Amino acid sequence: MTDHAERPGKAGAAGAERADKSRLPSRHTTVGPERAPHRSFLYAMGLSRQEIDQPFVGVVSTWNEAAPCNITLSRQAQAAKRGVTAGGGTPREFTTITVTDGIAMGHAGMKASLVSREVIADSVELTVRGHAYDALVGLAGCDKTLPGLMMAMLRLNVPSVFLYGGSILPGRFRGKDVTVLDVFEAVGAHAAGTISDADLEELEMVACPSAGSCGGQYTANSMAYVSEAIGLALPGSAGTPAPYESRDRFAEAAGRAVMDLLRSGIRPRDIVTRKSLENAAAVVAATGGSTNATLHLPAMAHEAGIKFDLFDVAEVFKRTPLIADLKPGGRFLAKDVYDIGGVPVVLKALLDGGFLHGDCLTVTGRTLAENLEETIVPAGQSVVFPVSRAISPTGGLTGLKGNLAPDGAIVKVAGLKRLTFSGPARVFDCEEDAFDAVMARRYRAGEVIVIRYEGPRGGPGMREMLSTTSAIYGQGMGEQVAMITDGRFSGATRGLCIGHVGPEAATGGPIALIEDGDIIDIDAEAGVLSVRLDEAELAARRARWKPRKHEFQSGTIWKYAQNVGPARYGAVTHPGAAAEEHIYADI
């Protein structure tokens, strides 16, 4: 039988010089006589002696067959592994879970969505710890998978490179580009009788024509832009659509890059700083991105021991201009940004305008400004504008505060014509009741629809409300009502829809005290969300209020509800880097 160290086609030969693993985690599984049993398992998987002696790089993807967002990631992971091998490392592939919002939307499955972000981060941490990997390449495709993997990178703090799987190509329906948002809104139009069964079926069959994440500036693309702005992804890697084989070149480059980081000693917490978090918030604001960034950026900061809550994110939003005309508030899709040069064009426009910290380190080993030296903002296009021609002087998202939201709230204002609203509350204690009322037209123009007990702890799981908001738009009522919730809104949501209202109802926040007919005032220009009740009335109602018991009294969602913190701080479930007594990378 051929000796393991001399197998044909394997790197190296018997007696090859061994890498110095004296400060790498994988020494605990590969070095010394006492690790002979461990090496035996590695030989069983076909590794050579030289491969065992090299640094071990985890290559994790969120590949699955749940939705188009992640379906190409297995292919891209193979390219990343080739890059690791070419760079002198030994790749070890594994996968983690996904809960895809587009399919979880509008039913109890959405309660699993935000929870999945924590499970992703936790499962990656456990895999890397358990197998003592030295570095990490992470490939993600949809909403919670992107922050989940970046959170794990920051928690472990091993050299890491993030790679987005790419967006879907635009659908085409009767001469115009469409996305899955058009299908959600068509459900409301169908209920209102303005489109037929045949129209709806035709639209649903063409809206999503390829693999990839939703094509507008929804949560996946927002967090993909974050990955480049914050420095964890290679320049230009977030913009290429998922079906393009050129994505494989970025994947292979990511594998090579992580080996360079391992040699240079650059780790995620060297890259993710307060200034790079501000860069990330700026790119979300400048592109009219998802309100979910106000959950994910604080959660990522938490993993690095940095204080950066909803109000910090909102402050960046307030001072950053809107420069990209992207759906859902604008006209264009992710592929249109790719066609003019990708995410670096957005970053360059912001940097030239003085809205980014150019001195932040990135995974290239160079600064953000150095990465963008040769990037230009193309003339003659109307997708991304220079700051001097901004669509709006402030970003596409706004933070709110007031007696109804002492711990803050968030609203996407990109594309909105009306930024102030006052009206009587129509209160629902879960999304299903609200959706049923909307579909039955049991609401009126001028009302503020309140959906509560949908927060991180009370939901549990802080569901998104895209089905309900889209149905309202489909009925032609999108500009005639407002909506507030302690839950979330999809990155695809449009309209005066305010999410993340805190404290949440489950903890006795003011949103729990609202009654039908109370007058709610919204001012997205001044950043105010209030209810016309004095402190005495609120105190009297608070004294009568009793906590509600949800139906999840066992299982993962129960565990999440016991540990999750407020939305203001990212809805996190552990103390974070500020409390840690060791960093995995230093074991």
Coordinates of C-alpha atoms in Angstrom, one line a residue:
M1 CA 0.0 0.0 0.0
T2 CA 1.3 3.5 -0.8
D3 CA 2.6 5.4 2.2
H4 CA 0.5 8.4 3.2
A5 CA 3.4 10.8 2.7
E6 CA 4.1 9.6 -0.8
R7 CA 0.7 9.2 -2.3
P8 CA 0.6 10.2 -6.0
G9 CA -0.9 13.6 -6.6
K10 CA -0.4 14.8 -3.0
A11 CA 1.7 17.8 -2.1
G12 CA 5.2 17.1 -0.9
A13 CA 7.0 13.9 0.0
A14 CA 8.3 12.1 3.0
G15 CA 10.9 14.2 4.9
A16 CA 9.5 17.5 3.6
E17 CA 10.2 20.5 5.8
R18 CA 7.4 21.1 8.3
A19 CA 5.7 24.5 8.8
D20 CA 6.2 26.2 12.2
K21 CA 3.0 25.7 14.0
S22 CA 4.2 26.7 17.4
R23 CA 1.8 29.6 17.6
L24 CA -1.1 28.2 15.4
P25 CA -4.2 26.6 16.9
S26 CA -3.8 23.5 14.7
R27 CA -0.7 22.5 16.6
H28 CA -3.2 21.0 19.1
T29 CA -4.4 18.5 16.6
T30 CA -1.4 17.9 14.4
V31 CA 1.9 18.3 16.2
G32 CA 3.8 15.8 18.5
P33 CA 3.7 12.1 19.3
E34 CA 0.6 12.6 21.5
R35 CA -1.4 13.7 18.4
A36 CA -0.8 10.5 16.5
P37 CA -4.5 9.4 16.9
H38 CA -5.6 12.8 15.5
R39 CA -3.3 12.5 12.5
S40 CA -4.7 9.1 11.9
F41 CA -8.1 10.5 11.3
L42 CA -6.6 13.1 8.9
Y43 CA -4.7 10.4 7.0
A44 CA -8.0 8.5 6.7
M45 CA -9.4 11.5 4.7
G46 CA -6.5 11.3 2.3
L47 CA -4.2 14.1 3.6
S48 CA -0.5 13.8 3.1
R49 CA 2.1 14.4 5.8
Q50 CA 2.9 17.8 4.2
E51 CA -0.7 18.8 4.2
I52 CA -1.1 17.9 7.8
D53 CA 2.0 20.0 8.6
Q54 CA 0.6 23.1 6.8
P55 CA -1.8 25.6 8.4
F56 CA -5.4 24.4 8.5
V57 CA -7.9 26.9 6.9
G58 CA -11.6 26.4 7.5
V59 CA -13.7 27.1 4.4
V60 CA -17.2 27.5 5.5
S61 CA -20.2 28.2 3.3
T62 CA -24.0 28.5 3.9
W63 CA -24.7 26.3 0.8
N64 CA -28.0 24.5 0.8
E65 CA -31.0 23.8 -1.4
A66 CA -33.4 26.0 0.6
A67 CA -33.3 29.0 -1.8
P68 CA -31.4 30.5 -4.7
C69 CA -29.4 32.7 -2.5
N70 CA -26.9 30.0 -1.5
I71 CA -27.2 27.4 -4.3
T72 CA -23.9 28.4 -6.0
L73 CA -21.8 28.5 -2.8
S74 CA -20.6 24.9 -3.0
R75 CA -19.0 25.6 -6.4
Q76 CA -17.4 28.8 -5.1
A77 CA -16.1 27.0 -2.0
Q78 CA -14.2 24.6 -4.2
A79 CA -12.5 27.6 -5.9
A80 CA -11.7 29.1 -2.4
K81 CA -10.1 25.8 -1.5
R82 CA -7.9 25.9 -4.6
G83 CA -6.7 29.3 -3.5
V84 CA -5.9 28.2 0.0
T85 CA -3.9 25.3 -1.4
A86 CA -2.0 27.5 -3.9
G87 CA -1.2 29.8 -0.9
G88 CA 0.4 27.0 1.1
G89 CA -2.5 26.0 3.3
T90 CA -4.7 23.0 3.8
P91 CA -8.4 23.8 3.3
R92 CA -11.0 22.0 5.4
E93 CA -14.5 22.6 4.1
F94 CA -17.6 22.6 6.2
T95 CA -21.1 24.1 6.0
T96 CA -23.5 25.8 8.3
I97 CA -27.3 26.5 8.3
T98 CA -29.4 29.1 6.5
V99 CA -32.9 30.3 7.1
T100 CA -33.9 32.2 4.0
D101 CA -36.2 35.1 4.6
G102 CA -38.0 35.0 1.3
I103 CA -39.4 31.5 2.1
A104 CA -39.7 32.0 5.9
M105 CA -41.6 35.2 5.3
G106 CA -45.2 35.7 6.4
H107 CA -45.6 32.7 8.7
A108 CA -44.1 31.3 11.9
G109 CA -41.0 30.2 10.1
M110 CA -39.8 33.8 10.2
K111 CA -39.3 33.4 13.9
A112 CA -36.3 31.3 13.0
S113 CA -34.6 33.9 10.8
L114 CA -32.8 36.2 13.2
V115 CA -32.2 33.2 15.5
S116 CA -30.3 31.6 12.7
R117 CA -27.7 34.4 12.7
E118 CA -26.7 33.4 16.2
V119 CA -26.7 29.7 15.3
I120 CA -24.5 30.4 12.3
A121 CA -22.0 32.3 14.4
D122 CA -22.1 29.7 17.2
S123 CA -21.8 26.7 14.9
V124 CA -18.8 28.2 13.1
E125 CA -17.1 29.0 16.4
L126 CA -17.7 25.5 17.6
T127 CA -16.4 23.9 14.4
V128 CA -13.2 26.0 14.4
R129 CA -12.6 25.6 18.1
G130 CA -13.3 21.8 18.0
H131 CA -11.0 21.2 15.1
A132 CA -8.4 23.9 15.8
Y133 CA -8.4 25.7 12.5
D134 CA -5.9 28.5 12.0
A135 CA -7.8 30.7 9.6
L136 CA -11.2 31.1 7.9
V137 CA -12.7 31.8 4.5
G138 CA -16.5 32.4 4.8
L139 CA -19.0 32.3 1.9
A140 CA -22.5 33.5 2.4
G141 CA -25.5 34.2 0.3
C142 CA -28.6 35.6 2.1
D143 CA -29.6 38.0 4.8
K144 CA -28.5 36.5 8.2
T145 CA -25.7 34.4 6.8
L146 CA -23.6 37.4 6.0
P147 CA -23.5 39.0 9.5
G148 CA -23.5 35.5 11.0
L149 CA -20.2 34.6 9.3
M150 CA -18.6 38.0 9.9
M151 CA -19.6 37.8 13.6
A152 CA -17.9 34.4 13.8
M153 CA -14.7 35.8 12.2
L154 CA -14.6 38.6 14.8
R155 CA -15.4 36.3 17.7
L156 CA -12.6 33.8 16.8
N157 CA -10.2 36.5 15.5
V158 CA -8.3 34.2 13.3
P159 CA -7.1 35.6 9.9
S160 CA -10.3 35.6 7.8
V161 CA -11.7 36.7 4.4
F162 CA -15.4 37.0 3.7
L163 CA -17.0 36.4 0.3
Y164 CA -20.5 37.2 -0.8
G165 CA -22.1 34.6 -3.1
G166 CA -23.5 37.3 -5.4
S167 CA -26.9 38.6 -6.3
I168 CA -29.6 37.2 -8.6
L169 CA -30.1 38.5 -12.1
P170 CA -33.1 40.8 -12.7
G171 CA -36.4 39.1 -13.6
R172 CA -38.2 40.5 -16.6
F173 CA -42.0 41.0 -16.7
R174 CA -43.8 42.7 -19.5
G175 CA -40.9 44.9 -20.4
K176 CA -39.5 45.9 -17.0
D177 CA -37.0 44.5 -14.5
V178 CA -38.7 42.9 -11.5
T179 CA -37.6 41.3 -8.2
V180 CA -39.3 39.1 -5.6
L181 CA -40.6 42.3 -4.0
D182 CA -42.9 42.8 -7.0
V183 CA -44.3 39.3 -6.3
F184 CA -44.9 40.2 -2.6
E185 CA -46.7 43.4 -3.6
A186 CA -48.6 41.5 -6.3
V187 CA -50.2 39.4 -3.5
G188 CA -51.9 42.6 -2.2
A189 CA -52.9 43.7 -5.7
H190 CA -54.4 40.3 -6.3
A191 CA -56.4 40.5 -3.0
A192 CA -57.6 44.0 -4.2
G193 CA -58.7 42.5 -7.5
T194 CA -56.4 44.6 -9.6
I195 CA -54.4 41.6 -11.1
S196 CA -55.7 38.2 -12.1
D197 CA -54.6 34.7 -11.1
A198 CA -52.9 34.3 -14.4
D199 CA -51.0 37.6 -14.0
L200 CA -49.8 36.6 -10.6
E201 CA -48.7 33.2 -11.8
E202 CA -46.8 34.7 -14.8
L203 CA -45.0 37.1 -12.5
E204 CA -44.0 34.5 -9.9
M205 CA -42.5 32.4 -12.6
V206 CA -40.2 35.1 -14.0
A207 CA -39.3 37.3 -11.0
C208 CA -36.3 35.2 -9.9
P209 CA -34.6 33.9 -13.0
S210 CA -31.3 32.7 -11.6
A211 CA -29.3 31.7 -8.5
G212 CA -28.3 34.5 -6.2
S213 CA -29.6 36.8 -3.4
C214 CA -32.5 39.2 -3.9
G215 CA -31.4 41.8 -6.5
G216 CA -32.4 45.1 -4.8
Q217 CA -30.7 47.0 -2.0
Y218 CA -32.3 44.7 0.5
T219 CA -30.5 43.1 3.5
A220 CA -28.2 40.7 1.6
N221 CA -26.8 43.3 -0.8
S222 CA -26.7 45.9 2.0
M223 CA -24.5 43.5 4.1
A224 CA -22.5 42.6 1.1
Y225 CA -21.6 46.2 0.6
V226 CA -20.8 46.3 4.3
S227 CA -18.3 43.5 3.8
E228 CA -16.2 45.6 1.4
A229 CA -16.7 48.9 3.2
I230 CA -15.6 47.4 6.6
G231 CA -12.6 45.7 5.0
L232 CA -13.3 42.0 5.5
A233 CA -13.9 41.3 1.8
L234 CA -11.7 41.7 -1.3
P235 CA -12.4 44.9 -3.3
G236 CA -15.0 44.3 -6.0
S237 CA -16.0 40.8 -4.7
A238 CA -19.5 41.8 -3.6
G239 CA -20.8 43.0 -6.8
T240 CA -20.5 40.2 -9.3
P241 CA -23.8 38.4 -9.8
A242 CA -24.0 34.8 -8.5
P243 CA -24.4 33.0 -11.9
Y244 CA -21.2 34.5 -13.4
E245 CA -18.2 32.1 -13.4
S246 CA -16.0 35.1 -12.7
R247 CA -17.1 34.7 -9.1
D248 CA -14.8 31.7 -8.9
R249 CA -11.8 34.0 -9.4
F250 CA -12.8 36.1 -6.4
A251 CA -13.2 32.9 -4.4
E252 CA -9.8 31.6 -5.4
A253 CA -8.3 35.0 -4.6
A254 CA -10.0 34.9 -1.2
G255 CA -8.2 31.6 -0.5
R256 CA -4.9 33.1 -1.4
A257 CA -5.6 36.2 0.5
V258 CA -6.3 34.4 3.8
M259 CA -2.9 32.8 3.6
D260 CA -1.3 36.2 3.1
L261 CA -3.1 37.4 6.2
L262 CA -1.9 34.3 8.2
R263 CA 1.7 35.1 7.3
S264 CA 1.3 38.8 8.0
G265 CA -0.6 38.3 11.3
I266 CA -3.5 40.6 10.3
R267 CA -6.7 39.6 12.1
P268 CA -10.3 40.7 11.8
R269 CA -10.2 42.9 14.9
D270 CA -7.2 44.7 13.4
I271 CA -9.6 45.5 10.5
V272 CA -12.9 46.1 12.2
T273 CA -12.6 49.3 14.3
R274 CA -14.9 52.1 15.2
K275 CA -13.9 53.9 12.1
S276 CA -14.5 50.9 9.8
L277 CA -17.9 50.4 11.4
E278 CA -18.7 54.0 10.5
N279 CA -17.6 53.3 6.9
A280 CA -20.0 50.3 6.9
A281 CA -22.9 52.4 8.2
A282 CA -22.1 55.1 5.6
V283 CA -22.3 52.7 2.6
V284 CA -25.7 51.4 3.9
A285 CA -27.0 55.0 4.1
A286 CA -25.6 56.1 0.8
T287 CA -27.3 53.2 -1.0
G288 CA -30.7 53.3 0.7
G289 CA -29.9 50.0 2.3
S290 CA -31.7 47.8 4.8
T291 CA -32.8 48.8 8.2
N292 CA -31.5 45.5 9.4
A293 CA -28.0 46.9 9.3
T294 CA -28.9 48.7 12.5
L295 CA -29.1 45.2 14.1
H296 CA -26.1 43.6 12.4
L297 CA -23.5 46.3 12.7
P298 CA -24.0 46.6 16.5
A299 CA -23.8 42.8 16.7
M300 CA -20.6 42.7 14.8
A301 CA -19.2 45.5 16.9
H302 CA -20.2 43.5 20.0
E303 CA -18.0 40.6 18.8
A304 CA -15.0 43.0 18.6
G305 CA -15.7 44.6 22.0
I306 CA -16.7 48.0 20.4
K307 CA -19.7 50.0 21.6
F308 CA -21.7 50.9 18.5
D309 CA -25.4 50.8 19.0
L310 CA -28.5 51.8 17.0
F311 CA -28.0 55.5 17.8
D312 CA -24.4 55.4 16.7
V313 CA -25.4 53.8 13.4
A314 CA -28.2 56.4 13.0
E315 CA -25.8 59.2 13.6
V316 CA -23.7 58.1 10.6
F317 CA -26.9 57.7 8.6
K318 CA -27.9 61.2 9.4
R319 CA -24.6 62.8 8.1
T320 CA -24.2 60.6 5.0
P321 CA -25.8 61.6 1.6
L322 CA -27.9 59.2 -0.5
I323 CA -26.0 58.7 -3.7
A324 CA -27.3 55.4 -5.2
D325 CA -30.7 55.2 -6.9
L326 CA -31.4 51.6 -5.9
K327 CA -34.6 49.6 -5.3
P328 CA -36.8 49.4 -3.2
G329 CA -36.8 53.2 -3.0
G330 CA -35.1 53.9 -6.3
R331 CA -34.9 52.5 -9.8
F332 CA -31.9 50.2 -10.2
L333 CA -30.7 46.8 -9.1
A334 CA -27.4 45.2 -7.9
K335 CA -26.5 44.2 -11.4
D336 CA -26.7 47.8 -12.5
V337 CA -24.1 48.7 -9.9
Y338 CA -21.9 45.8 -11.1
D339 CA -22.2 47.1 -14.7
I340 CA -20.7 50.5 -13.8
G341 CA -17.9 49.1 -11.7
G342 CA -19.4 47.5 -8.6
V343 CA -19.2 48.4 -4.9
P344 CA -15.8 50.2 -5.2
V345 CA -17.6 52.9 -7.3
V346 CA -19.9 53.6 -4.3
L347 CA -17.0 53.7 -1.9
K348 CA -14.9 55.9 -4.2
A349 CA -17.7 58.4 -4.5
L350 CA -18.1 58.5 -0.7
L351 CA -14.3 58.7 -0.1
D352 CA -13.9 61.6 -2.6
G353 CA -16.7 63.4 -0.9
G354 CA -15.1 63.0 2.6
F355 CA -17.6 60.5 4.0
L356 CA -15.3 57.6 4.6
H357 CA -12.2 57.0 6.7
G358 CA -9.7 56.0 4.0
D359 CA -7.0 55.0 6.4
C360 CA -8.8 51.8 7.6
L361 CA -6.9 48.5 7.1
T362 CA -8.5 45.8 4.8
V363 CA -7.9 42.2 4.0
T364 CA -5.6 43.2 1.2
G365 CA -3.1 44.4 3.7
R366 CA -3.7 47.9 2.3
T367 CA -5.9 50.7 3.4
L368 CA -9.4 51.4 1.9
A369 CA -8.1 54.5 0.2
E370 CA -5.2 52.5 -1.3
N371 CA -7.6 49.9 -2.6
L372 CA -9.6 52.6 -4.3
E373 CA -6.7 54.6 -5.9
E374 CA -7.5 53.5 -9.4
T375 CA -11.3 53.5 -9.1
I376 CA -13.4 56.2 -10.8
V377 CA -17.0 57.1 -10.7
P378 CA -18.1 56.7 -14.3
A379 CA -19.7 59.7 -16.0
G380 CA -22.9 59.4 -18.1
Q381 CA -24.7 57.0 -15.8
S382 CA -27.5 57.5 -13.2
V383 CA -27.0 54.6 -10.9
V384 CA -24.4 56.1 -8.5
F385 CA -23.8 59.8 -8.3
P386 CA -20.8 61.8 -6.9
V387 CA -21.6 63.5 -3.6
S388 CA -21.8 66.8 -5.3
R389 CA -24.9 65.5 -7.1
A390 CA -26.4 63.5 -4.2
I391 CA -30.0 62.4 -4.5
S392 CA -30.5 63.5 -0.9
P393 CA -28.2 65.3 1.6
T394 CA -28.9 62.7 4.2
G395 CA -28.9 58.9 4.0
G396 CA -31.7 56.6 3.1
L397 CA -32.3 55.6 6.7
T398 CA -33.3 57.5 9.8
G399 CA -33.1 56.8 13.5
L400 CA -36.1 57.8 15.7
K401 CA -36.6 58.4 19.4
G402 CA -39.4 59.6 21.7
N403 CA -41.8 58.5 24.4
L404 CA -42.9 55.6 22.2
A405 CA -39.3 54.5 21.5
P406 CA -36.9 55.5 24.3
D407 CA -34.4 52.9 23.1
G408 CA -34.8 54.0 19.5
A409 CA -36.4 52.8 16.2
I410 CA -35.4 52.9 12.6
V411 CA -37.1 53.7 9.3
K412 CA -36.0 53.6 5.6
V413 CA -36.8 57.0 4.0
A414 CA -35.2 56.5 0.6
G415 CA -37.8 57.2 -2.0
L416 CA -40.4 58.4 0.5
K417 CA -42.4 61.5 -0.4
R418 CA -44.0 61.9 3.1
L419 CA -41.7 62.0 6.1
T420 CA -44.3 63.1 8.8
F421 CA -47.4 61.3 9.8
S422 CA -50.0 61.5 12.6
G423 CA -52.9 59.2 13.1
P424 CA -54.9 56.9 15.3
A425 CA -53.4 53.6 16.2
R426 CA -54.8 50.3 15.1
V427 CA -53.2 47.7 17.3
F428 CA -52.3 44.0 16.6
D429 CA -50.5 41.7 18.9
C430 CA -49.0 39.5 16.2
E431 CA -48.2 39.7 12.5
E432 CA -50.8 37.2 11.4
D433 CA -53.6 39.3 12.8
A434 CA -52.3 42.3 11.1
F435 CA -51.9 40.5 7.7
D436 CA -55.4 39.1 7.9
A437 CA -56.8 42.5 8.6
V438 CA -54.9 44.0 5.7
M439 CA -56.0 41.3 3.3
A440 CA -59.7 41.9 4.5
R441 CA -59.2 45.7 4.2
R442 CA -60.0 46.1 7.9
Y443 CA -58.0 49.3 8.2
R444 CA -58.4 52.9 7.0
A445 CA -56.3 55.6 5.4
G446 CA -54.7 57.8 8.0
E447 CA -54.2 55.1 10.5
V448 CA -50.9 53.9 12.1
I449 CA -50.8 50.1 12.2
V450 CA -49.1 48.8 15.3
I451 CA -47.7 45.3 15.3
R452 CA -46.2 44.4 18.7
Y453 CA -45.0 41.3 20.7
E454 CA -42.8 40.6 17.7
G455 CA -39.5 41.8 19.2
P456 CA -36.4 39.6 19.8
R457 CA -37.6 38.3 23.1
G458 CA -41.4 38.6 22.7
G459 CA -41.8 37.1 19.2
P460 CA -39.6 35.4 19.9
G461 CA -37.2 36.0 17.0
M462 CA -38.1 39.5 15.8
R463 CA -39.9 38.7 12.6
E464 CA -39.8 40.7 9.4
M465 CA -43.1 42.1 8.1
L466 CA -42.6 42.2 4.3
S467 CA -45.8 40.2 3.6
T468 CA -48.0 42.8 5.4
T469 CA -46.2 45.9 4.1
S470 CA -46.2 44.6 0.6
A471 CA -49.9 43.7 0.7
I472 CA -50.6 47.3 1.7
Y473 CA -48.6 48.6 -1.2
G474 CA -50.3 46.2 -3.5
Q475 CA -53.6 47.6 -2.4
G476 CA -52.5 51.1 -3.3
M477 CA -52.4 52.2 0.3
G478 CA -48.7 52.4 0.8
E479 CA -48.6 56.2 1.2
Q480 CA -51.8 56.5 3.1
V481 CA -50.9 54.5 6.3
A482 CA -47.9 54.2 8.5
M483 CA -46.7 51.1 10.4
I484 CA -44.7 50.6 13.6
T485 CA -43.4 47.4 15.2
D486 CA -41.0 46.1 17.8
G487 CA -40.2 43.5 15.1
R488 CA -38.3 44.1 11.9
F489 CA -39.0 45.1 8.3
S490 CA -37.4 43.4 5.3
G491 CA -34.7 45.3 3.4
A492 CA -37.3 45.2 0.6
T493 CA -39.9 47.0 2.6
R494 CA -40.9 50.5 1.4
G495 CA -43.3 53.1 2.9
L496 CA -43.3 54.8 6.3
C497 CA -42.6 51.6 8.2
I498 CA -40.8 51.9 11.5
G499 CA -39.1 48.9 13.0
H500 CA -37.0 47.9 16.0
V501 CA -39.1 50.0 18.4
G502 CA -37.5 49.6 21.8
P503 CA -37.9 48.7 24.5
E504 CA -40.0 45.9 23.0
A505 CA -43.6 45.1 24.2
A506 CA -42.5 41.8 25.9
T507 CA -40.4 43.8 28.4
G508 CA -43.1 46.4 29.0
G509 CA -41.9 49.0 26.6
P510 CA -44.3 51.8 25.7
I511 CA -45.4 50.1 22.5
A512 CA -47.1 47.5 24.8
L513 CA -49.2 50.3 26.3
I514 CA -50.8 51.7 23.2
E515 CA -54.5 51.2 22.6
D516 CA -56.7 51.5 19.5
G517 CA -57.3 55.2 18.7
D518 CA -54.2 56.6 20.5
I519 CA -52.7 59.3 18.3
I520 CA -49.2 58.5 17.2
D521 CA -46.9 61.1 15.8
I522 CA -44.0 60.3 13.4
D523 CA -41.5 62.8 12.2
A524 CA -38.7 61.2 10.2
E525 CA -37.1 64.5 9.5
A526 CA -36.7 65.4 13.2
G527 CA -36.2 61.8 14.2
V528 CA -39.2 61.6 16.6
L529 CA -41.7 58.8 17.3
S530 CA -44.2 59.6 20.1
V531 CA -47.7 58.9 21.3
R532 CA -50.0 61.6 22.6
L533 CA -50.2 60.3 26.2
D534 CA -48.7 62.0 29.2
E535 CA -46.5 60.3 31.7
A536 CA -49.3 59.8 34.2
E537 CA -51.4 57.9 31.7
L538 CA -48.5 55.8 30.6
A539 CA -47.6 55.0 34.2
A540 CA -51.2 54.0 34.9
R541 CA -51.3 51.7 31.9
R542 CA -47.9 50.3 32.8
A543 CA -49.2 49.4 36.3
R544 CA -52.1 47.4 34.7
W545 CA -49.9 45.7 32.1
K546 CA -49.0 42.0 32.5
P547 CA -46.3 40.1 30.6
R548 CA -47.5 37.7 27.9
K549 CA -46.4 34.1 27.6
H550 CA -45.4 33.0 24.1
E551 CA -45.9 29.5 22.8
F552 CA -42.2 28.6 22.5
Q553 CA -41.5 27.0 25.9
S554 CA -38.8 24.6 24.7
G555 CA -36.3 24.2 21.9
T556 CA -33.9 26.6 20.2
I557 CA -36.3 29.5 20.0
W558 CA -37.0 29.2 23.8
K559 CA -33.2 29.3 24.4
Y560 CA -32.9 32.4 22.2
A561 CA -35.7 34.2 24.1
Q562 CA -33.9 33.5 27.4
N563 CA -30.6 35.1 26.3
V564 CA -31.4 37.7 23.7
G565 CA -30.8 41.4 24.4
P566 CA -32.4 44.5 23.1
A567 CA -32.5 45.4 19.4
R568 CA -30.7 48.7 20.2
Y569 CA -27.5 46.7 20.9
G570 CA -27.9 44.2 18.0
A571 CA -30.2 41.5 19.6
V572 CA -27.1 39.6 20.8
T573 CA -27.1 36.5 23.0
H574 CA -23.8 36.6 24.9
P575 CA -21.5 39.1 26.6
G576 CA -19.2 39.6 23.7
A577 CA -15.5 40.5 23.4
A578 CA -15.7 43.0 26.3
A579 CA -16.1 40.1 28.7
E580 CA -13.8 37.5 27.2
E581 CA -10.8 36.2 29.1
H582 CA -9.2 34.6 26.1
I583 CA -9.2 34.9 22.3
Y584 CA -9.5 31.6 20.4
A585 CA -6.8 32.6 17.9
D586 CA -4.3 32.8 20.8
I587 CA -4.9 29.3 22.2

